PDB file of C-alpha atoms in Angstrom:
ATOM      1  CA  UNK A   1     -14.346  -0.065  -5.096  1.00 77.00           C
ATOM      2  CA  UNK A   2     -17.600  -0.966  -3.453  1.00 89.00           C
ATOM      3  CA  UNK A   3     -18.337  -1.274   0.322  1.00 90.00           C
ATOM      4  CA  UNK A   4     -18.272  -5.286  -0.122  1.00 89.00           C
ATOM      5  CA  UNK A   5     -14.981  -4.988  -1.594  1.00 87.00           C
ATOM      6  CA  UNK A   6     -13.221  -2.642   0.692  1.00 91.00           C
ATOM      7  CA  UNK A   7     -15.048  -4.682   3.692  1.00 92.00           C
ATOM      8  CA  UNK A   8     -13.402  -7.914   2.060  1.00 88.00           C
ATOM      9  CA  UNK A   9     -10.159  -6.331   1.633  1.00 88.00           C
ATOM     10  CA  UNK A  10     -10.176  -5.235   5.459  1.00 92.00           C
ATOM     11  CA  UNK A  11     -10.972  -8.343   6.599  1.00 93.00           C
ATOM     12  CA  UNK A  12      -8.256  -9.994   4.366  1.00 91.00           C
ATOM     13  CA  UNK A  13      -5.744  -7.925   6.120  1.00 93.00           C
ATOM     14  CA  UNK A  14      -7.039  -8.466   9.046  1.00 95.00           C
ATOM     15  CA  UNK A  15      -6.735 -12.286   8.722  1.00 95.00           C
ATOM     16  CA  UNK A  16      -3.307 -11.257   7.659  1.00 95.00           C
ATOM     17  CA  UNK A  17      -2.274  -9.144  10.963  1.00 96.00           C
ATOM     18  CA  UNK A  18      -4.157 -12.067  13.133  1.00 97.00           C
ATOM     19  CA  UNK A  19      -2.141 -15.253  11.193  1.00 97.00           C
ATOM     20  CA  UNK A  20       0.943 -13.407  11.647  1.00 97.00           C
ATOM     21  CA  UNK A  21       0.186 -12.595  15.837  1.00 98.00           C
ATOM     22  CA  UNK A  22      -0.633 -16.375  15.803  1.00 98.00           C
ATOM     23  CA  UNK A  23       2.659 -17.493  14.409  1.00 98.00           C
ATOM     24  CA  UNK A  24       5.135 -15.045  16.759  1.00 98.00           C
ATOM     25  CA  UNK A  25       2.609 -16.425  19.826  1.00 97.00           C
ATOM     26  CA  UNK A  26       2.934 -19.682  18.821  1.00 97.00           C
ATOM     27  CA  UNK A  27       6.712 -19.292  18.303  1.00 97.00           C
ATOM     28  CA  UNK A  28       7.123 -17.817  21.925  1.00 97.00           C
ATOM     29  CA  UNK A  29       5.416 -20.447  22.993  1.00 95.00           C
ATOM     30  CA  UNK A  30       7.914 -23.419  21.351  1.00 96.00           C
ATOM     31  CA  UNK A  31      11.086 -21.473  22.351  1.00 96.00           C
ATOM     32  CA  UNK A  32       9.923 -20.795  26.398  1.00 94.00           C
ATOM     33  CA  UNK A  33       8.916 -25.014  26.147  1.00 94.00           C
ATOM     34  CA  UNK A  34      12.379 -25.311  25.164  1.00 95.00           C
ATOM     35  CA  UNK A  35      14.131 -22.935  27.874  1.00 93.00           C
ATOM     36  CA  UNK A  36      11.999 -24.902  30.533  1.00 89.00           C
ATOM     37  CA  UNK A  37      13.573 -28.514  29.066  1.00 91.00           C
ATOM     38  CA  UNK A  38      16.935 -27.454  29.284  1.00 91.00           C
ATOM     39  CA  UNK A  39      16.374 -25.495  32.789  1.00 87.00           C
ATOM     40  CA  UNK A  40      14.489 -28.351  34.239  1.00 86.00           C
ATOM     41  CA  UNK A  41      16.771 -31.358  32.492  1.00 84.00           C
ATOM     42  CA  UNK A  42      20.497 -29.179  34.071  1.00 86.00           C
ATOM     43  CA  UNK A  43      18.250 -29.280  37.322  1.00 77.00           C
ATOM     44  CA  UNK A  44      18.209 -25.244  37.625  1.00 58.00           C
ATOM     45  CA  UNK A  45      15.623 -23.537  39.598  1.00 53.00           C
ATOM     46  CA  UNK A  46      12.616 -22.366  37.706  1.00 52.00           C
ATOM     47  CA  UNK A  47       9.879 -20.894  38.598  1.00 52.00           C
ATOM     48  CA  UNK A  48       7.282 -23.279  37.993  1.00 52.00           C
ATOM     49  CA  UNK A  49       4.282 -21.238  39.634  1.00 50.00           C
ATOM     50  CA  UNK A  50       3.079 -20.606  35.855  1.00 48.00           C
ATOM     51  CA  UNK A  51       2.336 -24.127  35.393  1.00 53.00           C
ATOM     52  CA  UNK A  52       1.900 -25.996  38.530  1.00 51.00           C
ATOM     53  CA  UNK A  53       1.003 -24.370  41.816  1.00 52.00           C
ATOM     54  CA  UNK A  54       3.605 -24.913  44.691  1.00 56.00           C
ATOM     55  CA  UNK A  55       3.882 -28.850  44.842  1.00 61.00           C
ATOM     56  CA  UNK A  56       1.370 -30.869  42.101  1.00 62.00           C
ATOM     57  CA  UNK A  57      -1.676 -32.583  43.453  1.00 69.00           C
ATOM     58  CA  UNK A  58      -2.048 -36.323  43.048  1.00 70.00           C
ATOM     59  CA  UNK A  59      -3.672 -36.568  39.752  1.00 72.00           C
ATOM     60  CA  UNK A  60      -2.895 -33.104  38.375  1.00 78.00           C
ATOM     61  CA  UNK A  61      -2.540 -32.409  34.465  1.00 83.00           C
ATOM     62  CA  UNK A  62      -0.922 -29.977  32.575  1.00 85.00           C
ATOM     63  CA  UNK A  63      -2.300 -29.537  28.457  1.00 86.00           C
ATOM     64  CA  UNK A  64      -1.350 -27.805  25.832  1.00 88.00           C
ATOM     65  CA  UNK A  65      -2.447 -28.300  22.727  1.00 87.00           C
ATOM     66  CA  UNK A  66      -4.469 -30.972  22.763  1.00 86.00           C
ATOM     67  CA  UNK A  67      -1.948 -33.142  24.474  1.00 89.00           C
ATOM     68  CA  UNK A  68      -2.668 -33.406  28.159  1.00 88.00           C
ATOM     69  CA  UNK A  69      -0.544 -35.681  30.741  1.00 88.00           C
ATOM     70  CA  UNK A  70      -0.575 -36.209  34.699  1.00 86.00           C
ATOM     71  CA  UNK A  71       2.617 -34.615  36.281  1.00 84.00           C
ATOM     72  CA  UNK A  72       1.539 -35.519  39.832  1.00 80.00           C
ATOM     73  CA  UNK A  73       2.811 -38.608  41.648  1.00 80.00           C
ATOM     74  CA  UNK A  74       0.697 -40.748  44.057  1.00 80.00           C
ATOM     75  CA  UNK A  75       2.805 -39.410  46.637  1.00 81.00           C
ATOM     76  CA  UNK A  76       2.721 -35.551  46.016  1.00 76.00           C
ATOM     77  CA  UNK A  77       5.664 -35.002  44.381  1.00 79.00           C
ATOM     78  CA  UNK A  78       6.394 -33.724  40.402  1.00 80.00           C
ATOM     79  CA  UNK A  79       7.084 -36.666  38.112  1.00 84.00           C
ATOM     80  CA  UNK A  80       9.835 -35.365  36.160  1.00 85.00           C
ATOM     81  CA  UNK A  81       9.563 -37.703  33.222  1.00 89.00           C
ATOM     82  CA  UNK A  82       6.181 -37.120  32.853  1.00 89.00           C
ATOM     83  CA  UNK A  83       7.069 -33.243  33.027  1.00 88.00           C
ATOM     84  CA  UNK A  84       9.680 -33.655  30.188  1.00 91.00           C
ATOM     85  CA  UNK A  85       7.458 -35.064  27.867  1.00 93.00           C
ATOM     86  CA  UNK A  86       4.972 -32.269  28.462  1.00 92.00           C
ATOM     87  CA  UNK A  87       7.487 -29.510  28.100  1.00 93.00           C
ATOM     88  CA  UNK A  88       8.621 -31.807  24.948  1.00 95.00           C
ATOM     89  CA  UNK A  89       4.777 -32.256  23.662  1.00 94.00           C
ATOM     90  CA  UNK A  90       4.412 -27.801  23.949  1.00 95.00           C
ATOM     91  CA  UNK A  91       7.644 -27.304  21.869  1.00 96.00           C
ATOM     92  CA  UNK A  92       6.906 -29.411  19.061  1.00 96.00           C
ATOM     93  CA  UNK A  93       3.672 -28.665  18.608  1.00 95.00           C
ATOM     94  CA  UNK A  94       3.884 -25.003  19.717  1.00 96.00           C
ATOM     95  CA  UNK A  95       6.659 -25.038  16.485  1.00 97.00           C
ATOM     96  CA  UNK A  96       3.944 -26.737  14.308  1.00 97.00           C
ATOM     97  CA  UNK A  97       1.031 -24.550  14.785  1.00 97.00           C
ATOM     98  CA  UNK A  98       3.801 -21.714  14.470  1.00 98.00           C
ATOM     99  CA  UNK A  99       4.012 -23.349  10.756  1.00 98.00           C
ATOM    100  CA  UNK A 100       0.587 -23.785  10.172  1.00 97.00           C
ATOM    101  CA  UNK A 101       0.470 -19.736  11.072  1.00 98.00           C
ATOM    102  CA  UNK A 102       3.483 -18.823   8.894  1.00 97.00           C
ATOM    103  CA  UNK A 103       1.463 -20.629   5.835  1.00 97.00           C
ATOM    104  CA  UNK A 104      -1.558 -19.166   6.249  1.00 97.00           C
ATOM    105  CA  UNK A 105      -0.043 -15.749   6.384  1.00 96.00           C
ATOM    106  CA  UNK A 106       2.127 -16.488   3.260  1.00 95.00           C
ATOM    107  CA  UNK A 107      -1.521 -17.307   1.625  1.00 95.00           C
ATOM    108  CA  UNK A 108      -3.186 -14.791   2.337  1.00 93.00           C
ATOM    109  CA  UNK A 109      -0.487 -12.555   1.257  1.00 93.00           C
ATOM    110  CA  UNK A 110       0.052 -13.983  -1.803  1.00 92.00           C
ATOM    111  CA  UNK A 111      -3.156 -14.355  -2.345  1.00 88.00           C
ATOM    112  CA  UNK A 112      -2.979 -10.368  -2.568  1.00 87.00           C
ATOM    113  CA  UNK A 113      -0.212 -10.308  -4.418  1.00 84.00           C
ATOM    114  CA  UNK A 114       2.431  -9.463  -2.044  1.00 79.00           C
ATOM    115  CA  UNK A 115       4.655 -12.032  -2.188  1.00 83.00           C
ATOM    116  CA  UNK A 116       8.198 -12.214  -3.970  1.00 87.00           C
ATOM    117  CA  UNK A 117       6.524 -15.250  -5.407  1.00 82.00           C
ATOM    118  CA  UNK A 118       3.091 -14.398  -6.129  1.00 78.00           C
ATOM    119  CA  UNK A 119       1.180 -14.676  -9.506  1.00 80.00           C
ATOM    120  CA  UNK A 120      -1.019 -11.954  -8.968  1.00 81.00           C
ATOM    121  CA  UNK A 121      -4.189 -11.805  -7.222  1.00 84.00           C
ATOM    122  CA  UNK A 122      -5.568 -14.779  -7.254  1.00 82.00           C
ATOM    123  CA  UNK A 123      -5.840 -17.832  -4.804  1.00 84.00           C
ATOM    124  CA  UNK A 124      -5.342 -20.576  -7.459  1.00 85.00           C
ATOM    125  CA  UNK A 125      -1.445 -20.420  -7.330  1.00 90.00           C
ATOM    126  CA  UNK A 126       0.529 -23.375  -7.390  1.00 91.00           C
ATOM    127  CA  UNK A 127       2.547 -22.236  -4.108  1.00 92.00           C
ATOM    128  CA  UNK A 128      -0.904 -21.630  -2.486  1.00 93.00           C
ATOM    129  CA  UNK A 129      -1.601 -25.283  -3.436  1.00 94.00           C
ATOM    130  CA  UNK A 130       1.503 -26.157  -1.801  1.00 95.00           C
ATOM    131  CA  UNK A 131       1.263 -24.103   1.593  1.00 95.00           C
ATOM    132  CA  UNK A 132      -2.207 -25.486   2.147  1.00 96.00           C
ATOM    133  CA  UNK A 133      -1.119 -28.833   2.072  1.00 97.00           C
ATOM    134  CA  UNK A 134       1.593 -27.793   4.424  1.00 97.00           C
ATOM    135  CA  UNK A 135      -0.910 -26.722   7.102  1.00 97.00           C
ATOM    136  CA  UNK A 136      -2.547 -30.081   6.278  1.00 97.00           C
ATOM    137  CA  UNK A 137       0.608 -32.132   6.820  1.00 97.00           C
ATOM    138  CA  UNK A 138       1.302 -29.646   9.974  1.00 97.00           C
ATOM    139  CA  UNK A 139      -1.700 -30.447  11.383  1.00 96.00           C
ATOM    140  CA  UNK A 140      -1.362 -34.197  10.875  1.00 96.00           C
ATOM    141  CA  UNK A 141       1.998 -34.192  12.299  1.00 96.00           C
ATOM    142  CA  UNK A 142       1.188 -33.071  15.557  1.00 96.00           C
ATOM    143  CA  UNK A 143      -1.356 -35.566  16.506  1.00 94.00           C
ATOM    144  CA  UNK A 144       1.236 -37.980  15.338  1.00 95.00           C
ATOM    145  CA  UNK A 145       4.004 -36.145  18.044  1.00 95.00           C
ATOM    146  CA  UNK A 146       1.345 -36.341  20.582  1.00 93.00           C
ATOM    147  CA  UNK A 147       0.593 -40.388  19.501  1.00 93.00           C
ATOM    148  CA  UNK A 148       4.189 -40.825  19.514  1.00 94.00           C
ATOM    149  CA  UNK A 149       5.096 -39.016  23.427  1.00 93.00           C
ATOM    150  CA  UNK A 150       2.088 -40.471  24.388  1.00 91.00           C
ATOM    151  CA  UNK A 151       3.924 -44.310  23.855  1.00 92.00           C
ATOM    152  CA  UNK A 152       6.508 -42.876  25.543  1.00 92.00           C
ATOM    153  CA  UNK A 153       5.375 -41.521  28.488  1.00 90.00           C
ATOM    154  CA  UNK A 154       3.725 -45.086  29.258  1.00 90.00           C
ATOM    155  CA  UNK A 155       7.038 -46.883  28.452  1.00 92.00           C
ATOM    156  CA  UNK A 156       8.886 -44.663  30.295  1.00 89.00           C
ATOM    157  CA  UNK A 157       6.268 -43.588  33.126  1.00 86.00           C
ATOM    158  CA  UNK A 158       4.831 -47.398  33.154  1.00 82.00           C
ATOM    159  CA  UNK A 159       1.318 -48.098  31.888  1.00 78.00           C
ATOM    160  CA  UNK A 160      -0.274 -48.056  35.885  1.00 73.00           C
ATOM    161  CA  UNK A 161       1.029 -44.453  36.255  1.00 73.00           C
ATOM    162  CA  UNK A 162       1.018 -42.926  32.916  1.00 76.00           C
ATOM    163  CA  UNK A 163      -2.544 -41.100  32.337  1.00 77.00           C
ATOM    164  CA  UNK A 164      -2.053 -39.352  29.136  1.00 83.00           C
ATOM    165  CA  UNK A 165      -4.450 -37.593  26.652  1.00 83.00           C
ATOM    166  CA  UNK A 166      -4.437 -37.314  22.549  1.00 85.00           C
ATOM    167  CA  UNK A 167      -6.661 -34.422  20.971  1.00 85.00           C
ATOM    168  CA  UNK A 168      -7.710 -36.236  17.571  1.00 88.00           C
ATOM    169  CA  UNK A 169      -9.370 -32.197  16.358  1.00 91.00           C
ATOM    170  CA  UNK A 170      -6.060 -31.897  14.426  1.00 93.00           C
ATOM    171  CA  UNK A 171      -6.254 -34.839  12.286  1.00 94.00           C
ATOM    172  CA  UNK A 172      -9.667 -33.756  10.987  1.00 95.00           C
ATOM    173  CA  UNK A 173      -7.923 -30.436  10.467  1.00 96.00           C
ATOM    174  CA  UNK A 174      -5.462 -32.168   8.325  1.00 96.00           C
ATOM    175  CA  UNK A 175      -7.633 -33.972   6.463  1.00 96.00           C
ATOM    176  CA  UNK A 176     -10.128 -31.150   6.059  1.00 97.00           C
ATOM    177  CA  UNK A 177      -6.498 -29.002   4.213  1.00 96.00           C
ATOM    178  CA  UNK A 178      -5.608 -31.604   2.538  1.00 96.00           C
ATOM    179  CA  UNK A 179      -8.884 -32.008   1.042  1.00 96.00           C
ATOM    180  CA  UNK A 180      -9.021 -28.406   0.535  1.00 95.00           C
ATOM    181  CA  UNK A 181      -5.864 -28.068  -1.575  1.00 95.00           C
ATOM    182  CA  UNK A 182      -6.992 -30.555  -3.966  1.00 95.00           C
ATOM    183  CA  UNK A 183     -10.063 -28.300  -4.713  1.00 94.00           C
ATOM    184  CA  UNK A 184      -7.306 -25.709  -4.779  1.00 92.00           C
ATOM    185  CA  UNK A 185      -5.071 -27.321  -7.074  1.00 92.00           C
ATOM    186  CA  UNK A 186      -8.044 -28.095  -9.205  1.00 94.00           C
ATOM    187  CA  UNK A 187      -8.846 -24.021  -9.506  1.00 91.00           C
ATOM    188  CA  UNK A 188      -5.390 -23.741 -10.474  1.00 88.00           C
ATOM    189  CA  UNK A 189      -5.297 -25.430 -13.326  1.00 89.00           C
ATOM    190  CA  UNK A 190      -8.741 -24.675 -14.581  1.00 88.00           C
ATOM    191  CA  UNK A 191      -7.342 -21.100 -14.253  1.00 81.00           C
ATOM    192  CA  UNK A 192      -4.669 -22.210 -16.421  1.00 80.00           C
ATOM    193  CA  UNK A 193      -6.591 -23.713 -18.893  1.00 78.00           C
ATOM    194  CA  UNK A 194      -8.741 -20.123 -19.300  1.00 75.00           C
ATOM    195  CA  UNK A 195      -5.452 -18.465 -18.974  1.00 69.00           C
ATOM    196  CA  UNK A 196      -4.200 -20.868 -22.030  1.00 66.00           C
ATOM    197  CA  UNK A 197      -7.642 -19.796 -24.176  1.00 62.00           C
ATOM    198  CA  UNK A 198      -7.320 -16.153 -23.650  1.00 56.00           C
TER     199      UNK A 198
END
């Protein structure tokens, strides 16, 4: 094996390690959005220090993920619907990116060859094909959460009050996978085709 392809392998795994660090962190992420919901929605006491420092200024945000929204009322206090839909905005897309994550793991490890599924090492697989779209249609769907809490923040909030933010990065992301496993469903059937001659 030459130093190219032992410095490609360690980065592979590396990728590997990293994807997988991504997905648990992401997935830690969706399930302490979801604690904070239900704590805040029963009305229990939380510490809310992490996100919002003693009682929100007029005007203050909270993001995550692209998705930003204004938590502070004109008058000082915490605007609880607008705090729902942010803990609501960090779950589902916290779970989504944990997806996109858990795909590009699987992809790079069966890319490898490591999978139950896997046929061999190659990248032109039809359940690579598959996974990439995945992350494509993961990406995709979390601008359309974001659109969609967005709408409801100002029906629910009211359009004067409601000051809400949509990251568009993701669709281009989407696109940019979805483009990308055409090319990679194209590579799998030309590998096919070779496979088919030999």
């Amino acid at each position: 094996m030459t130093n190219k392809e032992k410095r490609f392998e360690m980065l592979t795994k590396a990728a590997t390690v990293f994807s997988k660090l991504f997905e648990v962190g992401y997935q830690i992420l969706a399930i302490g959005m979801m604690v904070g919901l239900v704590l805040f929605v029963i009305g229990k006491s939380f510490d809310w220090g992490a996100l919002v420092r003693g009682d929100p200024e007029i005007g203050e945000q909270l993001a995550v993920n692209g998705f930003s929204i204004v938590i502070g009322n004109s008058d000082g206090t915490l605007n609880n619907a607008a705090m729902i839909i942010f803990l609501l905005a960090g779950a589902m897309s916290g779970e989504l990116m944990a997806w996109v994550f858990r795909n590009v793991n699987l992809v790079l490890r069966t890319t490898q060859g490591l999978t139950k599924f896997s046929q061999g090492k190659t990248p032109f697989q039809k359940d690579n094909v598959r996974m990439i779209r995945e992350i494509g249609i993961f990406f995709i769907s979390i601008t359309v959460v974001h659109f969609a809490l967005s709408s409801l923040a100002v029906l629910i909030i009211g359009p004067e009050m409601a000051e809400v933010s949509v990251g568009m990065g993701n669709i281009v992301a989407g696109v940019l996978m979805l483009c990308l496993s055409q090319v990679f469903a194209l590579g799998q059937k030309m590998q096919e085709d070779v496979d088919g001659l030999v």
